[in-house]
């Protein structure tokens, strides 16, 4: 990238000051949060819209921009994709004495 400021000024001009710079601690925090949360479509779509990953992203982004949430449903006559609910199962474990 050609730097036009080099011709007008002796030193390099800072492109971003401290207010607009990338906060590495915030990036690290979001990385740890998003990697710890389940993001399967059936989990995200069955919960409340203001909970979990979706709600956290909405709250964080609403500080910097206007956020609008829209809900979409699949066409019941001819769905292009199918989202299944979370599977729940009960596991029973028994300790059996071996026959001698």
XYZ file of C-alpha atoms in Angstrom:
100
model
C 0.000 0.000 0.000
C 1.361 3.368 -0.972
C 1.689 5.711 2.007
C 0.719 9.275 1.066
C 1.594 10.597 4.516
C 5.288 9.916 3.919
C 5.380 12.759 1.395
C 3.625 15.305 3.611
C 5.171 14.432 6.976
C 8.643 13.435 8.040
C 7.538 10.559 10.289
C 4.991 7.835 9.824
C 1.460 8.762 10.808
C -0.373 6.333 13.045
C -3.314 4.836 11.210
C -5.239 4.044 14.392
C -4.819 5.699 17.742
C -5.489 3.965 21.062
C -9.259 4.468 20.834
C -9.520 2.619 17.502
C -6.817 0.020 18.008
C -7.526 -3.685 18.375
C -7.885 -4.730 22.009
C -6.072 -8.055 22.208
C -7.509 -8.822 25.647
C -11.055 -8.472 24.299
C -10.239 -10.706 21.321
C -8.757 -13.314 23.669
C -11.860 -13.136 25.899
C -14.253 -13.638 22.969
C -12.124 -16.492 21.615
C -12.234 -18.298 24.959
C -15.996 -17.685 25.314
C -16.916 -18.799 21.789
C -14.706 -21.875 21.918
C -16.357 -22.971 25.185
C -19.976 -22.612 23.972
C -21.855 -25.162 21.848
C -22.892 -23.631 18.535
C -24.824 -26.449 16.877
C -27.851 -25.121 14.935
C -30.358 -27.145 16.944
C -29.031 -25.723 20.233
C -28.929 -22.115 19.033
C -32.389 -22.182 17.427
C -34.262 -23.914 20.267
C -33.145 -21.554 23.038
C -34.356 -18.065 23.842
C -33.098 -15.439 21.355
C -31.462 -13.412 24.135
C -29.568 -16.340 25.648
C -26.303 -18.054 24.843
C -23.987 -17.101 22.010
C -26.666 -15.237 20.056
C -27.585 -13.003 22.991
C -23.968 -12.343 23.930
C -23.085 -11.270 20.394
C -26.195 -9.091 20.199
C -25.377 -7.316 23.477
C -21.720 -6.798 22.542
C -22.384 -5.531 19.030
C -25.241 -3.241 20.118
C -22.669 -1.045 21.873
C -21.047 -0.187 18.543
C -23.816 -0.473 15.944
C -27.535 -0.860 15.455
C -28.554 -4.506 15.829
C -31.768 -6.028 14.535
C -32.667 -9.658 15.118
C -34.818 -11.502 12.600
C -36.262 -14.966 13.012
C -36.639 -17.270 10.036
C -38.610 -20.483 9.813
C -38.278 -23.266 7.287
C -40.958 -23.799 4.673
C -43.011 -26.735 5.926
C -44.095 -27.785 2.424
C -40.643 -27.965 0.872
C -37.864 -27.324 3.382
C -34.413 -26.726 1.946
C -32.850 -27.857 5.205
C -33.999 -29.571 8.375
C -32.970 -28.641 11.916
C -33.376 -31.387 14.474
C -33.828 -30.780 18.180
C -31.141 -31.760 20.660
C -31.056 -35.447 21.425
C -31.474 -36.476 25.025
C -30.671 -39.913 26.345
C -30.390 -41.501 29.749
C -27.426 -43.715 30.466
C -27.756 -46.389 33.143
C -24.553 -47.884 34.530
C -24.561 -50.948 36.743
C -21.728 -52.587 38.599
C -22.267 -56.334 38.307
C -20.270 -58.844 40.294
C -18.726 -61.402 37.920
C -19.923 -64.993 38.281
C -17.230 -67.312 39.605
